Coordinates of C-alpha atoms and ligand atoms in Angstrom, one line a residue:
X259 CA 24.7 22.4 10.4
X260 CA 23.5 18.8 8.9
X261 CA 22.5 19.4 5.2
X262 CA 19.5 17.1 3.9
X263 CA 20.5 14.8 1.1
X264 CA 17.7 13.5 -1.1
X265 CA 18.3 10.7 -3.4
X266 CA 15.2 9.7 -5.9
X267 CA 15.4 8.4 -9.7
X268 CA 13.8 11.6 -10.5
X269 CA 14.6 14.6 -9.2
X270 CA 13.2 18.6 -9.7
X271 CA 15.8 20.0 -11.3
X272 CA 12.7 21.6 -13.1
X273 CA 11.2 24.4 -11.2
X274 CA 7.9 23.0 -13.3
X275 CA 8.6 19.3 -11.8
X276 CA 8.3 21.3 -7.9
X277 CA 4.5 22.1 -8.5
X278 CA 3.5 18.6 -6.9
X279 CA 3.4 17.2 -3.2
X280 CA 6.4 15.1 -2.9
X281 CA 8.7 17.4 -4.7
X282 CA 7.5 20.6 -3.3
X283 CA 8.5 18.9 0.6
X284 CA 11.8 17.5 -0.9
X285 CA 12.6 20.8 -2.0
X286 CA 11.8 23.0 1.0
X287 CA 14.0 20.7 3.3
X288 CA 16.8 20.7 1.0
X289 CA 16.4 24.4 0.5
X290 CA 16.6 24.9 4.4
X291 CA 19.7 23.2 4.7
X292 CA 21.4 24.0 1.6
X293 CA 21.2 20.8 0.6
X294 CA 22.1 18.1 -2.4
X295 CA 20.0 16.4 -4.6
X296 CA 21.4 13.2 -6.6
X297 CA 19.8 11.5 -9.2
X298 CA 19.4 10.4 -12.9
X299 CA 19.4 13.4 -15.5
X300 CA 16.8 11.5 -17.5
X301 CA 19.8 11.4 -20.5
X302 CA 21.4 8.2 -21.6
X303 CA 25.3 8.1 -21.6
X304 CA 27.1 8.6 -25.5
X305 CA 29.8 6.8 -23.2
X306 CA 31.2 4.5 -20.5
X307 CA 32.0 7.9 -18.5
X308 CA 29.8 9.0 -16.2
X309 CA 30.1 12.5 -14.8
X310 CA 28.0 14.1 -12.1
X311 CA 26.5 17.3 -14.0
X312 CA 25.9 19.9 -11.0
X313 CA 23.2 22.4 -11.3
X314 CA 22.6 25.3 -8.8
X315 CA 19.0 26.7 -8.0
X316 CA 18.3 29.0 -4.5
X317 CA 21.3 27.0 -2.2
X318 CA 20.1 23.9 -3.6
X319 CA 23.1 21.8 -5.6
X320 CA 21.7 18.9 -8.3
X321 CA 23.9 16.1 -8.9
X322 CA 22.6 14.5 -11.9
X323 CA 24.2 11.2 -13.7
X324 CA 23.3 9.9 -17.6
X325 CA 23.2 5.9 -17.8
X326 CA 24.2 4.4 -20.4
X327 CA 22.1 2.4 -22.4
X328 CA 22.5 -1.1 -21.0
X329 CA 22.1 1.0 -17.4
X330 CA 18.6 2.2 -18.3
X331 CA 16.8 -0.9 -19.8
X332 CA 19.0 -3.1 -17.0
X333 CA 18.3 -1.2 -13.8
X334 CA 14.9 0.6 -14.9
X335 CA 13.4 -0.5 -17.3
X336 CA 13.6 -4.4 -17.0
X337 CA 14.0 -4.4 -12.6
X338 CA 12.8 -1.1 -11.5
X339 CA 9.7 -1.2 -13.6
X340 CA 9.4 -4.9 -14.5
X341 CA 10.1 -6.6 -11.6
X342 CA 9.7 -4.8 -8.5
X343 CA 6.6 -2.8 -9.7
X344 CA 4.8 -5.5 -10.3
X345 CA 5.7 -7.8 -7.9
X346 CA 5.3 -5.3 -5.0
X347 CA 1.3 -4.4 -6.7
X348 CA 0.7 -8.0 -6.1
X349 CA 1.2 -8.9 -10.0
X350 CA 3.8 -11.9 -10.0
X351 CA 2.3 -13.0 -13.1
X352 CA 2.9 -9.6 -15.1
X353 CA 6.6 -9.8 -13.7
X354 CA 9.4 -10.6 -15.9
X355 CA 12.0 -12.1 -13.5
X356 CA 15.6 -11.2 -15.1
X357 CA 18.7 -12.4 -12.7
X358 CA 20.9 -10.2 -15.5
X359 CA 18.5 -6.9 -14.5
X360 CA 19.2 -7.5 -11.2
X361 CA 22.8 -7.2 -11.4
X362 CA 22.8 -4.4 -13.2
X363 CA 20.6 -2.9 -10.8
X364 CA 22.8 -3.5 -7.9
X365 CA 26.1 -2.1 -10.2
X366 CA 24.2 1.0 -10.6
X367 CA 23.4 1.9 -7.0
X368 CA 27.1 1.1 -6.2
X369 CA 28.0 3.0 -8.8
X370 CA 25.7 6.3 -8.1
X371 CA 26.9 5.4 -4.1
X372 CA 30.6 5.6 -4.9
X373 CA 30.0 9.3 -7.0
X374 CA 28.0 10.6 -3.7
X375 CA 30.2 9.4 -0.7
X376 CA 32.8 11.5 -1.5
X377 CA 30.3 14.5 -1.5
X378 CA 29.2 13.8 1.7
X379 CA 30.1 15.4 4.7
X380 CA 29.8 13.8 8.4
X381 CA 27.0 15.5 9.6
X382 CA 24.5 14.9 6.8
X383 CA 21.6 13.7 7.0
X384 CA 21.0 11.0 3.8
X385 CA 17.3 10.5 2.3
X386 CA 16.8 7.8 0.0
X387 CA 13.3 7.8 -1.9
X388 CA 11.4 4.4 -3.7
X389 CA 12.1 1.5 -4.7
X390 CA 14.6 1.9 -7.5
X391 CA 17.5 2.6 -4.5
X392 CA 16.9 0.1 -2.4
X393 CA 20.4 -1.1 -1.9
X394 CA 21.6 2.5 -1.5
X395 CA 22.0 2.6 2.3
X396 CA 24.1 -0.9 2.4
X397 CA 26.3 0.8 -0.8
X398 CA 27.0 3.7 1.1
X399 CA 28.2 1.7 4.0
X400 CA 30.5 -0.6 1.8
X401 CA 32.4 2.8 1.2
X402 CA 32.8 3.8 5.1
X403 CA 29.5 6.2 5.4
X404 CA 28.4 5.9 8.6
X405 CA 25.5 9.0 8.8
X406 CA 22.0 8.8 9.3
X407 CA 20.3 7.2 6.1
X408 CA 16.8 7.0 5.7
X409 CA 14.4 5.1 3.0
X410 CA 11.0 6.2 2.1
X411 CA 9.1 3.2 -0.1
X412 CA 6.4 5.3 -2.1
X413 CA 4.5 1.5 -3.7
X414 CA 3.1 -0.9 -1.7
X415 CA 5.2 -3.8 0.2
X416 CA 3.7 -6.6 -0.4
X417 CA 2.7 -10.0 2.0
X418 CA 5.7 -12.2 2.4
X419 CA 4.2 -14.3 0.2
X420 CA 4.2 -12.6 -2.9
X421 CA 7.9 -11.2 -1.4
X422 CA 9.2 -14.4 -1.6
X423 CA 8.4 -14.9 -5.5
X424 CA 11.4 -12.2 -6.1
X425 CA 14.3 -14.4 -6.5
X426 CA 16.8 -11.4 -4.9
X427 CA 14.1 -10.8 -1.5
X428 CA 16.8 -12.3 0.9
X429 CA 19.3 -9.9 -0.3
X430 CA 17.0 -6.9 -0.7
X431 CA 15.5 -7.5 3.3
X432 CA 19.7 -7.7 4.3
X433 CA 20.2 -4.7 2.6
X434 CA 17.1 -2.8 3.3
X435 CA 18.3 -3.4 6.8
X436 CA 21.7 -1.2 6.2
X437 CA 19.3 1.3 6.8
X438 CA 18.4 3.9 9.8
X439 CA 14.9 3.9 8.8
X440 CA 12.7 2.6 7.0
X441 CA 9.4 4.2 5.7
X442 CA 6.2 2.7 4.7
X443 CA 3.0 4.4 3.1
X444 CA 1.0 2.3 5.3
X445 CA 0.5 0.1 8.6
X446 CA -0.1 -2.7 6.4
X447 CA 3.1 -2.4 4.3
X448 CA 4.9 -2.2 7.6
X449 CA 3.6 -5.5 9.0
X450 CA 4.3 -7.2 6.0
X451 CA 7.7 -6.2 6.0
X452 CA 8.5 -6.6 9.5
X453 CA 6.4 -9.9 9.0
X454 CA 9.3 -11.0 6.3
X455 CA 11.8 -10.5 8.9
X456 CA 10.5 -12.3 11.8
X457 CA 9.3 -14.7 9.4
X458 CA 12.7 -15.9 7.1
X459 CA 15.5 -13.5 8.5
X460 CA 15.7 -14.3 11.7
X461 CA 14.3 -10.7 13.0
X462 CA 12.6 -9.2 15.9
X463 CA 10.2 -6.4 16.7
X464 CA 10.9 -4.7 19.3
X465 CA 7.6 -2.6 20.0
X466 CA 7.6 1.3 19.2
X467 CA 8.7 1.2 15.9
X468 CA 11.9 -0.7 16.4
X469 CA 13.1 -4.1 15.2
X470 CA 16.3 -5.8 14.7
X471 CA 17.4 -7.7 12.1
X472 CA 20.7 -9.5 10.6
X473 CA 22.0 -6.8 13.7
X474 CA 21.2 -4.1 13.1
X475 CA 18.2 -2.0 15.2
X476 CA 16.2 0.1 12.4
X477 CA 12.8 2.3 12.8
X478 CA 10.4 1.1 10.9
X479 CA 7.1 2.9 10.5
X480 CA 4.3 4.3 8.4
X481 CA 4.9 7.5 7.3
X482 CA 1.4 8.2 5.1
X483 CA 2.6 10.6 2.7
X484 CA 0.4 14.2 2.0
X485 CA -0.5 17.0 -0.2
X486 CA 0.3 20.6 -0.1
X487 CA -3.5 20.8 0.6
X488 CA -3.8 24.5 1.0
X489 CA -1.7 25.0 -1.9
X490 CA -3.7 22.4 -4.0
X491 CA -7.1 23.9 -2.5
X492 CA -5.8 27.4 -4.1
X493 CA -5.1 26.0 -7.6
X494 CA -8.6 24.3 -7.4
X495 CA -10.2 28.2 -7.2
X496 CA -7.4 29.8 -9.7
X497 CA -8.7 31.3 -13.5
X498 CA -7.3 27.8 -15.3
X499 CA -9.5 25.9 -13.0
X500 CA -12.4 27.8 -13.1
X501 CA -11.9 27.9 -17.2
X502 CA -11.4 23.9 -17.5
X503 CA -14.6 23.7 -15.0
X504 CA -16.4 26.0 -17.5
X505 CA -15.5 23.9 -20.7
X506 CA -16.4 20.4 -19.1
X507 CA -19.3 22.2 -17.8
X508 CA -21.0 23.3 -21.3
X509 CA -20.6 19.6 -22.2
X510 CA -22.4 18.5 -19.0
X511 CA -25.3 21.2 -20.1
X512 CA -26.2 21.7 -16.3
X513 CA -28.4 18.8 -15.9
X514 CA -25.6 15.8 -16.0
X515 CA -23.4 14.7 -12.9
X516 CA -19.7 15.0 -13.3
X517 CA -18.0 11.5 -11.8
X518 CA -14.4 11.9 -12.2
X519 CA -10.9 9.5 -12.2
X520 CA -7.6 10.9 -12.9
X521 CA -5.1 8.3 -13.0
X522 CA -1.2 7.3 -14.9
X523 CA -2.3 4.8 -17.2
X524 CA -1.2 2.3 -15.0
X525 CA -2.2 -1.7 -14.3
X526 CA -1.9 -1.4 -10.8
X527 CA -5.2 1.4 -11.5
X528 CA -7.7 -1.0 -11.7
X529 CA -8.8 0.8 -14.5
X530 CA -10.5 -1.8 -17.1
X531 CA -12.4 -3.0 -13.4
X532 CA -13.6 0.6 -13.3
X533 CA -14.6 1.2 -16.9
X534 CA -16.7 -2.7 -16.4
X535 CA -18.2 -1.0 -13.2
X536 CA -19.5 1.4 -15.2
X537 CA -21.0 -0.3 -17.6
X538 CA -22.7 -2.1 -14.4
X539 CA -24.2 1.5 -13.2
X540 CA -25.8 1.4 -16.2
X541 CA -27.5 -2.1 -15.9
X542 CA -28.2 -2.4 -12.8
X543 CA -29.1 1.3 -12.2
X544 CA -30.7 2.2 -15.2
X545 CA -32.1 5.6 -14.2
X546 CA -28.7 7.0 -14.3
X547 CA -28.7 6.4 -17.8
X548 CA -28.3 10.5 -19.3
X549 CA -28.0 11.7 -15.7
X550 CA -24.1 10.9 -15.3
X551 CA -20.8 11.3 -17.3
X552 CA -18.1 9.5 -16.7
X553 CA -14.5 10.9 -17.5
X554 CA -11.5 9.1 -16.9
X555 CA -8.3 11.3 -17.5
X556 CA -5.6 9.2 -17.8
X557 CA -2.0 9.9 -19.1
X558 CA 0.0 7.3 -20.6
X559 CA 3.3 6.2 -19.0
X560 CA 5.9 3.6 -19.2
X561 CA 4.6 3.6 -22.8
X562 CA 8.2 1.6 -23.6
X563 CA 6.9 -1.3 -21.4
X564 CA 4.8 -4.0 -23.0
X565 CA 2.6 -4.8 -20.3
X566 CA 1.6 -0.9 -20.8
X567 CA 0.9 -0.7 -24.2
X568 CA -1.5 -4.1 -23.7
X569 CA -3.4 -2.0 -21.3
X570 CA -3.4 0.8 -24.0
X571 CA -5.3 -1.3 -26.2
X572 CA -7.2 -3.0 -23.7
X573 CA -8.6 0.5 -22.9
X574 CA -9.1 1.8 -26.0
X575 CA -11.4 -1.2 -26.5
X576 CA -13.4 -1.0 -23.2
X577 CA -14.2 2.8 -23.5
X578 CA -15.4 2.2 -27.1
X579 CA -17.0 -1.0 -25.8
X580 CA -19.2 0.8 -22.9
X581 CA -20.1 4.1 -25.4
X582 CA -21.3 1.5 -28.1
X583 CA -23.2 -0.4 -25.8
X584 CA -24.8 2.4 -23.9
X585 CA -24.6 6.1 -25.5
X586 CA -26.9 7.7 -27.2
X587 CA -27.0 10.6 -29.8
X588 CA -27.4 13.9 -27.0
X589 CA -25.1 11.3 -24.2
X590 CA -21.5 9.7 -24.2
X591 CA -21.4 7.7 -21.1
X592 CA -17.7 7.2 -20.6
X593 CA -15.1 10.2 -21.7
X594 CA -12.0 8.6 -21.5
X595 CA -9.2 11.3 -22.1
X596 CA -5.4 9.5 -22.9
X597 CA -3.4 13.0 -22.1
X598 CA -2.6 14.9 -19.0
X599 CA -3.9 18.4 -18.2
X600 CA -2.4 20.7 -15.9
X601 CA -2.7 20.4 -12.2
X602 CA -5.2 23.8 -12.0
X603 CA -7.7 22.0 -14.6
X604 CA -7.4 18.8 -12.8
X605 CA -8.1 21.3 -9.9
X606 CA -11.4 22.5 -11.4
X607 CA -12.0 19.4 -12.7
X608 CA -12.4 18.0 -9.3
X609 CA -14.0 20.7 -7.8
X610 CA -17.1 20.4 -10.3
X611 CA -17.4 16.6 -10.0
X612 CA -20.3 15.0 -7.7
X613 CA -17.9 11.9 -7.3
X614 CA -14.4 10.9 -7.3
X615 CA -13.6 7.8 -8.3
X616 CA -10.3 6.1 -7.0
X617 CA -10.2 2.4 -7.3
X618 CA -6.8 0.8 -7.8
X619 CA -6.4 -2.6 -7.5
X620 CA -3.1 -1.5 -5.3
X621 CA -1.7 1.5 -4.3
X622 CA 1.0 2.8 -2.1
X623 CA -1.1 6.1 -0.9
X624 CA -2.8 7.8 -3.9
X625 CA -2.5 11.7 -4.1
X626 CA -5.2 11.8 -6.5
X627 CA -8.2 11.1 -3.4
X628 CA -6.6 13.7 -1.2
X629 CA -6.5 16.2 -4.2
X630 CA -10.5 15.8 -4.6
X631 CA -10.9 16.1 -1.3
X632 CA -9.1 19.6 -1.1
X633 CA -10.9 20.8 -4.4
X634 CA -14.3 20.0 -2.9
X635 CA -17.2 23.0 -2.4
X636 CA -17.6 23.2 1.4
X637 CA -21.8 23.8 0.9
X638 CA -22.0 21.3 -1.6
X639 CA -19.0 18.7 -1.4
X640 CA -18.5 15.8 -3.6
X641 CA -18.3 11.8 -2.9
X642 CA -15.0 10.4 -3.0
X643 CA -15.5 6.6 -3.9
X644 CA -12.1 5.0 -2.4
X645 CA -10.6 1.1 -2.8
X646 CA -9.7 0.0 0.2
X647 CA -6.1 -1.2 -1.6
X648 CA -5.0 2.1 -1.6
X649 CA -3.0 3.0 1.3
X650 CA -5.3 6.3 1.6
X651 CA -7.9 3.9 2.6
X652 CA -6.3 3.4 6.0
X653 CA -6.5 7.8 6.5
X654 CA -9.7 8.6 4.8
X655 CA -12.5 6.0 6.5
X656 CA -15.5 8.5 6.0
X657 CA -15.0 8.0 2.0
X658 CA -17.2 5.0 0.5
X659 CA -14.5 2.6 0.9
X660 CA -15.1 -0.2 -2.3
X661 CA -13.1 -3.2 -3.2
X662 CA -12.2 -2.4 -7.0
X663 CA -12.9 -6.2 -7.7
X664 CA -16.2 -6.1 -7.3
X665 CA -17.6 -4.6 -10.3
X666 CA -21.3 -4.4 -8.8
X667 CA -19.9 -2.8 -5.2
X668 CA -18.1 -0.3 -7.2
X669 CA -21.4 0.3 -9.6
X670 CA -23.7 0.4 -6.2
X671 CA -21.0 3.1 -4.6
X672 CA -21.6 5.4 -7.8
X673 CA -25.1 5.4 -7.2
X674 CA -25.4 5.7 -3.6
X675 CA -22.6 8.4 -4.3
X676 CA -25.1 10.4 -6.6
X677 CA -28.1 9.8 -4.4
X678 CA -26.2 10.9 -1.1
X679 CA -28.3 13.4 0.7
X680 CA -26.7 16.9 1.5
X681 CA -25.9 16.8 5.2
X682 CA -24.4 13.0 4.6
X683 CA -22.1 14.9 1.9
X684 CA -21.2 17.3 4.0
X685 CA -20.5 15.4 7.3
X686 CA -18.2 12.7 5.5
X687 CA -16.5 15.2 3.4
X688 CA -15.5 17.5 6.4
X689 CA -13.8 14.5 8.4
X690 CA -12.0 13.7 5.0
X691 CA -10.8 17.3 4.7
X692 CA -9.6 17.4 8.4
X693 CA -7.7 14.7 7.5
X694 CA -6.0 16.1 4.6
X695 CA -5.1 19.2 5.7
X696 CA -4.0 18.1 9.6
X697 CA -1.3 14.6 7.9
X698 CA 0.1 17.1 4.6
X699 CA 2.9 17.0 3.2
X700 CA 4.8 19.2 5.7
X701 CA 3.4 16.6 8.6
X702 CA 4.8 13.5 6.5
X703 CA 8.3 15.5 5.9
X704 CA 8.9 16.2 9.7
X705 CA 7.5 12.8 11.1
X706 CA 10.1 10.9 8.7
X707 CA 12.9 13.2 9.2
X708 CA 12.6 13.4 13.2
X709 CA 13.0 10.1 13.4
X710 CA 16.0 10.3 11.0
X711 CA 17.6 13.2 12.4
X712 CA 16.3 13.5 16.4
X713 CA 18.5 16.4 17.0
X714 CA 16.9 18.1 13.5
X715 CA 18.4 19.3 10.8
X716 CA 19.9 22.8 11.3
Ligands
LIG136 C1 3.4 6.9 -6.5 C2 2.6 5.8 -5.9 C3 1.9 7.4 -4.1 C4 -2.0 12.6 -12.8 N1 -2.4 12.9 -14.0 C5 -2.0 14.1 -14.2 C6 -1.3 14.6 -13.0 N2 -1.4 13.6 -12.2 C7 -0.9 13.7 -10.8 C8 -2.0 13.6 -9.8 C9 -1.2 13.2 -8.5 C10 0.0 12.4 -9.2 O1 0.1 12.8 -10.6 C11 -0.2 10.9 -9.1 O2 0.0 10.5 -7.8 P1 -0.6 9.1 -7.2 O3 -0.3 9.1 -5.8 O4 -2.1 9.1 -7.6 O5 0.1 7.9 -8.1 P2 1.6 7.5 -8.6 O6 2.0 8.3 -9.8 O7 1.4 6.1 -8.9 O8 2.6 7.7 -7.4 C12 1.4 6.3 -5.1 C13 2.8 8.4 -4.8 O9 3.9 7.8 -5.5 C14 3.4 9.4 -3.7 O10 4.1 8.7 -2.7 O11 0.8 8.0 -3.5 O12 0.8 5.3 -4.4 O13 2.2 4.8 -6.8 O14 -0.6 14.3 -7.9 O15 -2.7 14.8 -9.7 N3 -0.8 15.8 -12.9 C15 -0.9 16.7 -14.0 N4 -1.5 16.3 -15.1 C16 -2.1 15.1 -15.3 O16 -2.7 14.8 -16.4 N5 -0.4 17.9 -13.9

């Protein structure tokens, strides 16, 4: 029997870290199979020697390696997270292009290749997840693996274009193409890719998913990843929920409209667009002035990077900015909340609000949309205001589809939103819904993993 092998930066060694869509299907398979997990133990190395540290939890073994110092800020911090994040969201100009980085970058997936390939046995099944492991697949080759190896890219992947700026994309396509196959959030990340190929490697697609490049014959498709939607519609009605809907609810006072955003403090958010756009509800609709609260829950991350403490401050400016400008002494327009709650209150959170607002500038999917969809009243469903960057956009068509940009589209969504009469609600929401629950998580794990493993996994 094949065991599933899941590679990712992060893993769940945390039973608290399973709670959330993509770690909840990792685990499952890996549980199935008696599987491996590999991946960083979020320590940094007190020396050159690396170990694997193995932890054991229900048949599941987690291989977990420290970096040392000059690993972390080399590999992820300055090219995970400073040069493919942003280059890959479309932001070459908040990219910080280090030739050194990249180096280290490729040392460490050699490195982290030659501690697994001896682990392996010859009927596994190998699962690489995001963009820090891209050269994974063609390090594993370089010491004789030859099993299936698959690579799920969780961001965007970006026009050739904007590919092009990276100074490694040559050797990131060739290696990309050591691969079995090769998943993308959506259609459009696919063409671009496959677009680079044809384009300035030389490649060819061969219909059905297939195309060939520097020769090899890969799969590549859009795998649009899903919720646990049942499970996130449960935690939506469970005691936490209903408390947090209860405490935002005495602030509301039963006569305000609950719009809600919940996203990592991240650039690629679009969040000082939507904190302008709501400024713009209130100018240009100014009988929504009392009538709506806005709350924007937004954790900070990456807080070591500089381009994320800008947007920190940026922000923090905005939020007083738009409360100045338009609050009064009974009404604060724009809650904006820089901490995390759990994912019940989020839950509630979502099931109280009238709108959801989701308007990154880019986005690989975006959980958050699906997750208000799920939390959502059947008799009285909320609005989910979506950007069409988002790779959800291509899945969830009966949502008000915006373009984040566009500060008075965005504001003139809100209010249609609020104003959108009951069966309208209802009609759009239940095709959303549908949607959601038919392409979970489950549906995303067994697409990508029958086309990695025909024959299946046990
Ligand atoms: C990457 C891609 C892709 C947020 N705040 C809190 C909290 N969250 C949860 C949300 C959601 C998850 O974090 C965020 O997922 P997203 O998909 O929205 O965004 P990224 O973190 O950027 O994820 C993205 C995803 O990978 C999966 O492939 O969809 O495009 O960028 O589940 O609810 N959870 C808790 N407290 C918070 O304060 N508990």
């Amino acid at each position: 029997m094949g065991r599933l092998i899941a590679i990712s930066n992060r893993t769940a060694v945390d039973p608290k870290a399973r709670a959330g869509g993509l770690a909840v299907a990792v685990w499952e398979s890996l549980k199935a199979t008696g599987g491996v997990w590999f991946g960083w133990s979020g320590e940094i190395a007190e020396s050159e020697h690396r170990v694997l540290h193995a932890h054991h939890d229900e048949g599941v073994e987690f291989l977990l390696t420290d970096l040392t110092r000059e690993e972390h800020d080399g590999y992820y911090l300055n090219y995970a997270n400073r040069v493919i994040w942003p280059v890959f969201h479309y932001r070459i100009d908040l990219a910080s292009f280090d030739r050194d980085a990249f180096t280290i970058y490729a040392a460490v997936n050699q490195r982290i290749a030659r501690q697994i390939a001896p682990r392996l046995h010859p009927d596994d099944v190998v699962w690489v997840h995001d963009y820090h492991f891209m050269l994974m697949a063609d390090a594993l080759r370089h010491t004789g693996w030859e099993g299936p190896t698959g690579f799920f890219l969780h961001i965007p992947f970006p026009a050739p274009e904007v590919f092009r700026a990276l100074p490694e994309h040559h050797w990131i396509a060739r290696a990309l193409c050591a691969y079995d196959v090769i998943g993308f959030q959506a259609e459009r990340d696919r063409y671009n890719f496959v677009q680079y190929l044809i384009d300035d490697c030389g490649g060819e697609d061969l219909g059905e998913g297939r195309v060939k490049a520097f020769d090899q014959t890969i799969t590549v498709k859009a795998y649009p990843i899903g919720i646990d939607a049942e499970g996130f519609r449960e935690a939506s009605r469970s005691a936490k929920a209903d408390e947090a809907a209860e405490r935002i609810g005495r602030f509301l006072g039963g006569e305000r409209e609950l719009v809600i955003g919940v996203d990592r403090m991240d650039y690629s958010k679009g969040l000082p667009e939507r904190f302008e756009a709501v400024g713009r509800l209130f100018d240009n609709f100014p009988d929504m002035r009392g009538r709506v609260s806005v709350t924007q829950i937004t954790p900070p991350s990456r807080s070591k990077v500089e381009e994320y403490q800008e947007l920190r401050v940026e922000l923090d400016g905005l939020a007083g900015r738009i409360n100045g400008d338009y609050g009064d002494l009974d009404w604060i327009p724009l809650r904006y909340l820089a901490r995390s709650y759990s994912r019940e209150e989020l839950a509630g959170l979502f099931r109280i609000a009238r709108v959801g607002l989701v308007t990154p500038l880019r986005d690989g999917m975006n959980l958050v949309c699906k997750e208000f969809v799920m939390a959502q009243d059947e008799d009285d469903p909320g609005v989910l205001i979506l950007s069409e960057f988002a790779g959800a956009a291509e899945q969830l068509q009966s949502a008000l589809i915006v373009n984040p940009h566009d500060t008075d589209n965005v504001a003139e969504a809100i209010h249609t939103a609020l104003t959108m009469p009951l069966e309208e609600r209802k009609s759009r929401w239940r095709r959303l819904r549908d949607t959601t629950v038919e392409q979970d998580i489950g549906w995303w794990r067994e697409k990508f993993l029958s086309d990695l493993s025909p024959g299946g996994l046990n």
